[in-house]
Amino acid sequence: MKDKFLKIYEKINWSIILFVVFLLVLFFNLNLYIALTFYLIVIFLDGIVMYLTKQKKGFIISVVSALVLGAIMLLFL
């Protein structure tokens, strides 16, 4: 299961997906919280990958960035 998750994660081109979300927010005037929520999900998935590959530094950075983004979202609600 772990190897299957890591293979799927490596196949996804996250930069294109994040750019598409940016364009959707820009062109369709979507709420910014939609994009921030998606970015938070991506950071969460990245943290899981860092945890599974035993990269402690990357995992800590992912957790801290998710907490900061979540705090910013709650601050401006």
N, CA, C and O of each residue as an XYZ file, in Angstrom:
308
protein
N       0.831     -1.194      0.000
C       0.000      0.000      0.000
C       0.873      1.254      0.000
O       0.604      2.221     -0.713
N       1.925      1.210      0.820
C       2.830      2.357      0.906
C       3.508      2.609     -0.435
O       3.592      3.750     -0.889
N       3.993      1.536     -1.070
C       4.670      1.685     -2.363
C       3.713      2.167     -3.446
O       4.089      2.963     -4.307
N       2.488      1.687     -3.401
C       1.482      2.101     -4.381
C       1.178      3.598     -4.243
O       1.074      4.311     -5.242
N       1.037      4.067     -2.997
C       0.779      5.486     -2.745
C       1.939      6.337     -3.240
O       1.723      7.384     -3.850
N       3.171      5.896     -2.981
C       4.343      6.663     -3.403
C       4.464      6.715     -4.927
O       4.867      7.740     -5.477
N       4.117      5.618     -5.617
C       4.161      5.611     -7.082
C       3.137      6.574     -7.671
O       3.432      7.305     -8.616
N       1.939      6.570     -7.110
C       0.903      7.483     -7.593
C       1.312      8.921     -7.345
O       1.119      9.781     -8.205
N       1.878      9.190     -6.174
C       2.290     10.552     -5.827
C       3.383     11.051     -6.770
O       3.383     12.220     -7.156
N       4.311     10.172     -7.141
C       5.405     10.576     -8.027
C       4.933     10.822     -9.456
O       5.566     11.589    -10.181
N       3.842     10.195     -9.879
C       3.338     10.377    -11.240
C       2.600     11.694    -11.429
O       2.497     12.194    -12.549
N       2.089     12.256    -10.342
C       1.297     13.484    -10.435
C       2.221     14.678    -10.587
O       3.189     14.824     -9.841
N       1.920     15.527    -11.551
C       2.694     16.751    -11.752
C       2.008     17.878    -10.976
O       1.074     18.508    -11.472
N       2.480     18.118     -9.767
C       1.822     19.060     -8.867
C       1.942     20.496     -9.340
O       1.049     21.304     -9.083
N       3.019     20.831    -10.022
C       3.166     22.218    -10.464
C       2.080     22.595    -11.469
O       1.569     23.715    -11.436
N       1.727     21.681    -12.352
C       0.656     21.956    -13.316
C      -0.690     22.053    -12.601
O      -1.500     22.923    -12.923
N      -0.930     21.183    -11.650
C      -2.196     21.212    -10.916
C      -2.337     22.509    -10.130
O      -3.410     23.112    -10.125
N      -1.276     22.943     -9.472
C      -1.332     24.188     -8.709
C      -1.517     25.392     -9.629
O      -2.212     26.345     -9.274
N      -0.901     25.351    -10.805
C      -1.079     26.431    -11.772
C      -2.517     26.476    -12.284
O      -3.077     27.558    -12.462
N      -3.114     25.318    -12.520
C      -4.507     25.261    -12.969
C      -5.439     25.821    -11.890
O      -6.389     26.540    -12.201
N      -5.170     25.494    -10.639
C      -5.985     26.054     -9.554
C      -5.842     27.569     -9.523
O      -6.829     28.282     -9.339
N      -4.627     28.062     -9.701
C      -4.398     29.508     -9.743
C      -5.196     30.154    -10.872
O      -5.820     31.197    -10.675
N      -5.177     29.538    -12.056
C      -5.924     30.084    -13.186
C      -7.434     30.035    -12.952
O      -8.149     30.963    -13.329
N      -7.919     28.960    -12.334
C      -9.349     28.868    -12.038
C      -9.790     29.975    -11.093
O     -10.842     30.586    -11.283
N      -8.982     30.226    -10.080
C      -9.317     31.301     -9.140
C      -9.279     32.643     -9.851
O     -10.139     33.494     -9.625
N      -8.293     32.833    -10.702
C      -8.123     34.107    -11.388
C      -9.235     34.362    -12.410
O      -9.843     35.432    -12.405
N      -9.504     33.388    -13.283
C     -10.447     33.595    -14.374
C     -11.911     33.502    -13.954
O     -12.745     34.254    -14.459
N     -12.230     32.602    -13.048
C     -13.623     32.405    -12.671
C     -13.979     33.097    -11.368
O     -15.069     32.903    -10.830
N     -13.064     33.898    -10.867
C     -13.293     34.697     -9.663
C     -13.788     33.829     -8.505
O     -14.713     34.195     -7.781
N     -13.145     32.669     -8.354
C     -13.509     31.771     -7.262
C     -12.987     32.322     -5.948
O     -12.082     33.155     -5.913
N     -13.563     31.847     -4.900
C     -13.130     32.261     -3.580
C     -11.690     31.796     -3.345
O     -11.314     30.689     -3.730
N     -10.915     32.634     -2.727
C      -9.516     32.311     -2.468
C      -9.378     31.128     -1.520
O      -8.374     30.417     -1.558
N     -10.371     30.914     -0.674
C     -10.309     29.797      0.267
C     -10.344     28.448     -0.440
O      -9.846     27.459      0.097
N     -10.920     28.393     -1.627
C     -10.906     27.154     -2.404
C      -9.474     26.800     -2.768
O      -9.055     25.654     -2.609
N      -8.728     27.773     -3.255
C      -7.335     27.531     -3.618
C      -6.491     27.226     -2.391
O      -5.660     26.319     -2.423
N      -6.691     27.967     -1.319
C      -5.908     27.729     -0.106
C      -6.196     26.354      0.486
O      -5.293     25.698      1.006
N      -7.442     25.922      0.409
C      -7.785     24.587      0.895
C      -7.107     23.522      0.051
O      -6.606     22.532      0.583
N      -7.088     23.717     -1.256
C      -6.413     22.752     -2.120
C      -4.913     22.730     -1.842
O      -4.308     21.660     -1.781
N      -4.317     23.901     -1.674
C      -2.893     23.954     -1.355
C      -2.613     23.278     -0.020
O      -1.576     22.635      0.141
N      -3.518     23.415      0.932
C      -3.360     22.767      2.231
C      -3.413     21.247      2.084
O      -2.670     20.531      2.755
N      -4.284     20.757      1.212
C      -4.359     19.320      0.952
C      -3.063     18.825      0.320
O      -2.564     17.760      0.683
N      -2.517     19.588     -0.620
C      -1.258     19.203     -1.260
C      -0.124     19.170     -0.240
O       0.700     18.255     -0.256
N      -0.078     20.153      0.639
C       0.954     20.170      1.680
C       0.786     18.968      2.603
O       1.772     18.360      3.020
N      -0.460     18.624      2.922
C      -0.727     17.466      3.768
C      -0.253     16.177      3.095
O       0.374     15.336      3.740
N      -0.548     16.016      1.802
C      -0.085     14.833      1.071
C       1.437     14.784      1.002
O       2.037     13.715      1.115
N       2.054     15.939      0.819
C       3.507     16.006      0.793
C       4.089     15.599      2.146
O       5.118     14.927      2.206
N       3.442     15.997      3.210
C       3.883     15.600      4.545
C       3.787     14.103      4.754
O       4.661     13.504      5.381
N       2.721     13.488      4.227
C       2.583     12.033      4.331
C       3.713     11.339      3.582
O       4.279     10.361      4.069
N       4.039     11.848      2.391
C       5.131     11.253      1.612
C       6.455     11.407      2.350
O       7.257     10.474      2.384
N       6.686     12.561      2.933
C       7.922     12.772      3.695
C       7.991     11.829      4.892
O       9.063     11.321      5.222
N       6.860     11.594      5.537
C       6.823     10.682      6.681
C       7.092      9.246      6.242
O       7.828      8.519      6.909
N       6.496      8.836      5.118
C       6.679      7.465      4.641
C       8.095      7.202      4.150
O       8.591      6.080      4.259
N       8.752      8.232      3.607
C      10.122      8.054      3.124
C      11.152      8.380      4.195
O      12.353      8.409      3.926
N      10.676      8.623      5.407
C      11.529      8.859      6.575
C      12.455     10.059      6.409
O      13.625     10.005      6.786
N      11.926     11.138      5.846
C      12.669     12.392      5.732
C      12.140     13.330      6.806
O      11.163     14.050      6.598
N      12.802     13.309      7.958
C      12.302     14.061      9.114
C      12.273     15.561      8.865
O      11.310     16.234      9.234
N      13.313     16.088      8.246
C      13.374     17.535      8.020
C      12.247     17.990      7.085
O      11.581     18.989      7.356
N      12.038     17.266      5.999
C      10.964     17.601      5.067
C       9.593     17.459      5.696
O       8.689     18.246      5.417
N       9.440     16.452      6.550
C       8.163     16.255      7.242
C       7.872     17.420      8.178
O       6.746     17.914      8.226
N       8.874     17.856      8.915
C       8.691     18.980      9.841
C       8.356     20.254      9.072
O       7.493     21.025      9.493
N       9.032     20.479      7.949
C       8.746     21.661      7.130
C       7.318     21.604      6.592
O       6.628     22.624      6.576
N       6.867     20.441      6.156
C       5.499     20.303      5.647
C       4.467     20.561      6.740
O       3.459     21.228      6.507
N       4.721     20.034      7.924
C       3.777     20.234      9.029
C       3.717     21.704      9.422
O       2.633     22.249      9.631
N       4.877     22.347      9.523
C       4.905     23.763      9.898
C       4.219     24.620      8.835
O       3.464     25.532      9.171
N       4.475     24.336      7.560
C       3.844     25.131      6.504
C       2.332     24.906      6.473
O       1.579     25.842      6.206
N       1.879     23.683      6.741
C       0.438     23.426      6.802
C      -0.193     24.167      7.975
O      -1.289     24.712      7.849
N       0.490     24.188      9.106
C      -0.036     24.915     10.264
C      -0.102     26.415     10.004
O      -1.073     27.072     10.378
N       0.931     26.954      9.364
C       0.942     28.390      9.063
C      -0.172     28.739      8.079
O      -0.889     29.720      8.278
N      -0.321     27.946      7.024
C      -1.376     28.213      6.045
C      -2.761     28.066      6.672
O      -3.655     28.867      6.399
N      -2.937     27.051      7.507
C      -4.212     26.887      8.199
C      -4.513     28.041      9.133
O      -5.658     28.484      9.227
N      -3.492     28.534      9.826
C      -3.684     29.677     10.726
C      -4.042     30.935      9.943
O      -4.890     31.717     10.373
N      -3.400     31.129      8.805
C      -3.718     32.292      7.963
C      -5.160     32.203      7.467
O      -5.873     33.207      7.444
N      -5.592     31.001      7.068
C      -6.968     30.836      6.604
C      -7.962     31.136      7.720
O      -8.977     31.794      7.486
N      -7.678     30.660      8.932
C      -8.586     30.909     10.049
C      -8.575     32.368     10.472
O      -9.588     32.900     10.926
N      -7.432     33.009     10.323
C      -7.307     34.404     10.717
C      -8.179     35.307      9.853
O      -8.757     36.275     10.348
N      -8.273     34.997      8.572
C      -9.010     35.852      7.648
C     -10.418     35.353      7.341
O     -11.033     35.828      6.386
N     -10.941     34.422      8.111
C     -12.313     33.947      7.895
C     -13.327     34.982      8.247
O     -14.527     34.739      8.121
